[in-house]
């Protein structure tokens, strides 16, 4: 009987630990944007800011998941070598594109407004990029992948209703279609961007 009680206590203890340490999607997003804002407001060179922003993206964004989504249906017909090559290039492309664009901002303030749990795997976190005298307020929704509650990941940004992942998917699809379905046309474009 004592062993059963001890076993039950241990199970309850570990379940409670899981709840304590799981990260809520809205807290995760606010923490991520605060970290980025801190970097952008620091007196760092543009290259230093870019590197630190890349580090944040590696920790908080599901780059591989976004990359596979943006490929669309063609991903099912790729060989493992082609997928590996694409994933590597997309990773470089994403980090360079994301960090260089964001590095142009100086101390952006983003406030999380609400969250909407879509299902066990996804939560939409709504936020606002606070207006300044140079720009209006911007509505930003974050699609957060929450399958692993201890490590949520950003899967998409929807800015004023426009999905960045879907836009990227349409752009990549256009490149592939214009080359008669040849993935190498997209691979070449990604290489050119990464090396520029």
mmCIF file of C-alpha atoms in Angstrom:
data_model
loop_
_atom_site.group_PDB
_atom_site.id
_atom_site.type_symbol
_atom_site.label_atom_id
_atom_site.label_comp_id
_atom_site.label_asym_id
_atom_site.label_seq_id
_atom_site.Cartn_x
_atom_site.Cartn_y
_atom_site.Cartn_z
ATOM 1 C CA UNK A 1 0.000 0.000 0.000
ATOM 2 C CA UNK A 2 2.808 2.400 0.888
ATOM 3 C CA UNK A 3 4.527 1.660 -2.424
ATOM 4 C CA UNK A 4 1.314 2.472 -4.321
ATOM 5 C CA UNK A 5 0.929 5.777 -2.500
ATOM 6 C CA UNK A 6 4.558 6.655 -3.130
ATOM 7 C CA UNK A 7 4.195 5.768 -6.818
ATOM 8 C CA UNK A 8 1.023 7.905 -7.079
ATOM 9 C CA UNK A 9 2.789 10.822 -5.366
ATOM 10 C CA UNK A 10 5.718 10.611 -7.811
ATOM 11 C CA UNK A 11 3.361 10.608 -10.822
ATOM 12 C CA UNK A 12 1.424 13.635 -9.504
ATOM 13 C CA UNK A 13 4.700 15.434 -8.757
ATOM 14 C CA UNK A 14 6.042 14.979 -12.280
ATOM 15 C CA UNK A 15 2.722 15.944 -13.861
ATOM 16 C CA UNK A 16 2.684 19.132 -11.809
ATOM 17 C CA UNK A 17 6.276 19.873 -12.850
ATOM 18 C CA UNK A 18 5.242 19.561 -16.478
ATOM 19 C CA UNK A 19 2.493 22.144 -15.964
ATOM 20 C CA UNK A 20 4.844 24.506 -14.126
ATOM 21 C CA UNK A 21 7.511 24.423 -16.797
ATOM 22 C CA UNK A 22 5.345 24.365 -19.923
ATOM 23 C CA UNK A 23 5.445 27.677 -21.756
ATOM 24 C CA UNK A 24 2.211 29.438 -22.649
ATOM 25 C CA UNK A 25 2.232 30.614 -26.307
ATOM 26 C CA UNK A 26 1.430 34.256 -25.464
ATOM 27 C CA UNK A 27 4.242 34.392 -22.869
ATOM 28 C CA UNK A 28 6.580 32.736 -25.383
ATOM 29 C CA UNK A 29 5.783 35.324 -28.085
ATOM 30 C CA UNK A 30 6.085 38.300 -25.711
ATOM 31 C CA UNK A 31 9.403 36.985 -24.394
ATOM 32 C CA UNK A 32 10.704 36.452 -27.944
ATOM 33 C CA UNK A 33 9.755 39.946 -29.144
ATOM 34 C CA UNK A 34 11.189 41.501 -25.980
ATOM 35 C CA UNK A 35 14.519 39.755 -26.619
ATOM 36 C CA UNK A 36 14.574 40.974 -30.224
ATOM 37 C CA UNK A 37 13.606 44.507 -29.185
ATOM 38 C CA UNK A 38 16.409 44.567 -26.618
ATOM 39 C CA UNK A 39 18.950 43.631 -29.304
ATOM 40 C CA UNK A 40 17.622 46.234 -31.737
ATOM 41 C CA UNK A 41 17.773 49.003 -29.140
ATOM 42 C CA UNK A 42 21.339 48.156 -28.090
ATOM 43 C CA UNK A 43 24.338 50.047 -29.395
ATOM 44 C CA UNK A 44 25.548 47.190 -31.605
ATOM 45 C CA UNK A 45 26.775 47.129 -35.177
ATOM 46 C CA UNK A 46 24.304 45.926 -37.816
ATOM 47 C CA UNK A 47 26.307 42.702 -38.240
ATOM 48 C CA UNK A 48 26.204 42.021 -34.489
ATOM 49 C CA UNK A 49 22.456 42.624 -34.413
ATOM 50 C CA UNK A 50 21.952 40.294 -37.378
ATOM 51 C CA UNK A 51 23.916 37.499 -35.692
ATOM 52 C CA UNK A 52 21.998 37.823 -32.412
ATOM 53 C CA UNK A 53 18.663 37.909 -34.250
ATOM 54 C CA UNK A 54 19.662 34.754 -36.134
ATOM 55 C CA UNK A 55 20.366 33.057 -32.794
ATOM 56 C CA UNK A 56 16.886 33.968 -31.537
ATOM 57 C CA UNK A 57 15.287 32.668 -34.754
ATOM 58 C CA UNK A 58 17.126 29.337 -34.479
ATOM 59 C CA UNK A 59 15.664 28.861 -30.987
ATOM 60 C CA UNK A 60 12.112 30.073 -31.582
ATOM 61 C CA UNK A 61 11.148 29.447 -35.225
ATOM 62 C CA UNK A 62 10.357 26.092 -36.839
ATOM 63 C CA UNK A 63 12.502 26.877 -39.874
ATOM 64 C CA UNK A 64 12.436 23.327 -41.217
ATOM 65 C CA UNK A 65 8.635 23.115 -40.892
ATOM 66 C CA UNK A 66 8.182 26.442 -42.682
ATOM 67 C CA UNK A 67 10.602 25.369 -45.389
ATOM 68 C CA UNK A 68 8.726 22.140 -46.099
ATOM 69 C CA UNK A 69 5.388 23.972 -46.109
ATOM 70 C CA UNK A 70 6.650 26.571 -48.597
ATOM 71 C CA UNK A 71 7.698 23.811 -51.012
ATOM 72 C CA UNK A 72 4.091 22.726 -51.416
ATOM 73 C CA UNK A 73 3.164 19.352 -52.958
ATOM 74 C CA UNK A 74 6.466 18.999 -54.842
ATOM 75 C CA UNK A 75 8.183 18.033 -51.565
ATOM 76 C CA UNK A 76 6.566 14.576 -51.800
ATOM 77 C CA UNK A 77 8.391 13.835 -55.065
ATOM 78 C CA UNK A 78 11.876 14.935 -53.948
ATOM 79 C CA UNK A 79 14.699 12.525 -53.184
ATOM 80 C CA UNK A 80 16.271 12.577 -49.720
ATOM 81 C CA UNK A 81 19.351 14.319 -51.187
ATOM 82 C CA UNK A 82 17.186 17.031 -52.756
ATOM 83 C CA UNK A 83 15.285 17.531 -49.482
ATOM 84 C CA UNK A 84 18.532 17.801 -47.525
ATOM 85 C CA UNK A 85 20.004 20.303 -49.989
ATOM 86 C CA UNK A 86 16.781 22.336 -49.972
ATOM 87 C CA UNK A 87 16.514 22.326 -46.152
ATOM 88 C CA UNK A 88 20.092 23.588 -45.795
ATOM 89 C CA UNK A 89 19.586 26.372 -48.337
ATOM 90 C CA UNK A 90 16.178 27.362 -46.981
ATOM 91 C CA UNK A 91 17.673 27.607 -43.493
ATOM 92 C CA UNK A 92 20.360 30.021 -44.780
ATOM 93 C CA UNK A 93 17.796 31.933 -46.850
ATOM 94 C CA UNK A 94 15.348 32.296 -43.966
ATOM 95 C CA UNK A 95 17.922 33.414 -41.398
ATOM 96 C CA UNK A 96 19.461 35.964 -43.754
ATOM 97 C CA UNK A 97 16.125 37.337 -44.945
ATOM 98 C CA UNK A 98 14.578 37.490 -41.459
ATOM 99 C CA UNK A 99 17.531 39.028 -39.633
ATOM 100 C CA UNK A 100 18.504 41.604 -42.278
ATOM 101 C CA UNK A 101 14.917 42.919 -42.521
ATOM 102 C CA UNK A 102 14.452 43.072 -38.755
ATOM 103 C CA UNK A 103 17.835 44.733 -38.187
ATOM 104 C CA UNK A 104 16.488 47.843 -39.945
ATOM 105 C CA UNK A 105 14.061 48.501 -37.083
ATOM 106 C CA UNK A 106 15.095 50.486 -34.037
ATOM 107 C CA UNK A 107 13.473 49.352 -30.808
ATOM 108 C CA UNK A 108 10.112 48.096 -32.121
ATOM 109 C CA UNK A 109 7.532 47.660 -29.360
ATOM 110 C CA UNK A 110 5.143 44.740 -29.800
ATOM 111 C CA UNK A 111 2.395 44.091 -27.276
ATOM 112 C CA UNK A 112 0.657 40.713 -27.070
ATOM 113 C CA UNK A 113 -3.118 41.228 -26.992
ATOM 114 C CA UNK A 114 -4.649 37.747 -26.826
ATOM 115 C CA UNK A 115 -4.315 34.064 -27.678
ATOM 116 C CA UNK A 116 -6.683 31.622 -29.357
ATOM 117 C CA UNK A 117 -5.992 27.903 -29.020
ATOM 118 C CA UNK A 118 -6.944 26.354 -32.370
ATOM 119 C CA UNK A 119 -6.197 22.757 -31.306
ATOM 120 C CA UNK A 120 -3.583 20.783 -29.347
ATOM 121 C CA UNK A 121 -0.905 21.663 -31.906
ATOM 122 C CA UNK A 122 -1.611 25.305 -32.745
ATOM 123 C CA UNK A 123 -2.354 28.577 -30.992
ATOM 124 C CA UNK A 124 -2.770 31.960 -32.663
ATOM 125 C CA UNK A 125 -1.247 34.759 -30.595
ATOM 126 C CA UNK A 126 -2.486 38.219 -31.567
ATOM 127 C CA UNK A 127 -0.265 41.247 -31.067
ATOM 128 C CA UNK A 128 0.201 44.847 -32.149
ATOM 129 C CA UNK A 129 3.331 46.613 -33.338
ATOM 130 C CA UNK A 130 2.905 49.913 -31.523
ATOM 131 C CA UNK A 131 2.524 53.005 -33.736
ATOM 132 C CA UNK A 132 5.232 55.666 -33.864
ATOM 133 C CA UNK A 133 5.332 59.093 -35.510
ATOM 134 C CA UNK A 134 6.839 57.344 -38.575
ATOM 135 C CA UNK A 135 4.441 54.382 -38.927
ATOM 136 C CA UNK A 136 0.911 53.313 -37.959
ATOM 137 C CA UNK A 137 0.146 50.427 -35.605
ATOM 138 C CA UNK A 138 0.432 47.021 -37.289
ATOM 139 C CA UNK A 139 -1.609 43.945 -36.395
ATOM 140 C CA UNK A 140 0.531 40.780 -36.182
ATOM 141 C CA UNK A 141 -0.763 37.268 -35.521
ATOM 142 C CA UNK A 142 1.711 34.528 -34.635
ATOM 143 C CA UNK A 143 0.931 30.920 -35.533
ATOM 144 C CA UNK A 144 2.623 28.992 -32.739
ATOM 145 C CA UNK A 145 3.214 25.231 -32.943
ATOM 146 C CA UNK A 146 2.552 23.845 -29.464
ATOM 147 C CA UNK A 147 2.828 20.073 -29.845
ATOM 148 C CA UNK A 148 5.791 20.213 -27.445
ATOM 149 C CA UNK A 149 4.485 22.474 -24.689
ATOM 150 C CA UNK A 150 7.987 22.934 -23.286
ATOM 151 C CA UNK A 151 9.301 24.212 -26.610
ATOM 152 C CA UNK A 152 6.724 26.117 -28.660
ATOM 153 C CA UNK A 153 7.866 27.227 -32.110
ATOM 154 C CA UNK A 154 6.708 29.961 -34.472
ATOM 155 C CA UNK A 155 5.344 28.549 -37.735
ATOM 156 C CA UNK A 156 3.978 31.690 -39.389
ATOM 157 C CA UNK A 157 3.421 35.421 -39.036
ATOM 158 C CA UNK A 158 0.202 36.917 -40.329
ATOM 159 C CA UNK A 159 0.731 40.658 -40.793
ATOM 160 C CA UNK A 160 -2.470 42.647 -41.327
ATOM 161 C CA UNK A 161 -4.120 39.420 -42.544
ATOM 162 C CA UNK A 162 -1.302 38.413 -44.908
ATOM 163 C CA UNK A 163 0.417 35.079 -44.137
ATOM 164 C CA UNK A 164 4.172 35.308 -44.724
ATOM 165 C CA UNK A 165 4.474 31.512 -45.078
ATOM 166 C CA UNK A 166 1.695 31.387 -47.682
ATOM 167 C CA UNK A 167 3.219 34.314 -49.586
ATOM 168 C CA UNK A 168 6.588 32.545 -49.605
ATOM 169 C CA UNK A 169 4.932 29.322 -50.777
ATOM 170 C CA UNK A 170 3.298 31.147 -53.719
ATOM 171 C CA UNK A 171 6.614 32.770 -54.671
ATOM 172 C CA UNK A 172 8.508 29.446 -54.567
ATOM 173 C CA UNK A 173 5.715 27.705 -56.491
ATOM 174 C CA UNK A 174 5.925 30.361 -59.208
ATOM 175 C CA UNK A 175 9.701 29.819 -59.565
ATOM 176 C CA UNK A 176 9.269 26.025 -59.804
ATOM 177 C CA UNK A 177 6.370 26.228 -62.274
ATOM 178 C CA UNK A 178 8.267 28.634 -64.531
ATOM 179 C CA UNK A 179 11.016 25.991 -64.739
ATOM 180 C CA UNK A 180 8.548 23.209 -65.682
ATOM 181 C CA UNK A 181 8.538 21.752 -62.166
ATOM 182 C CA UNK A 182 12.317 21.619 -61.775
ATOM 183 C CA UNK A 183 13.296 22.100 -58.106
ATOM 184 C CA UNK A 184 16.820 23.067 -59.201
ATOM 185 C CA UNK A 185 15.523 26.461 -60.361
ATOM 186 C CA UNK A 186 14.487 27.211 -56.766
ATOM 187 C CA UNK A 187 17.723 25.747 -55.378
ATOM 188 C CA UNK A 188 19.676 28.107 -57.643
ATOM 189 C CA UNK A 189 17.633 31.150 -56.510
ATOM 190 C CA UNK A 190 18.188 30.270 -52.844
ATOM 191 C CA UNK A 191 21.939 29.867 -53.444
ATOM 192 C CA UNK A 192 22.119 33.216 -55.223
ATOM 193 C CA UNK A 193 20.317 34.964 -52.357
ATOM 194 C CA UNK A 194 22.436 33.302 -49.674
ATOM 195 C CA UNK A 195 25.659 34.219 -51.451
ATOM 196 C CA UNK A 196 24.697 37.824 -52.248
#
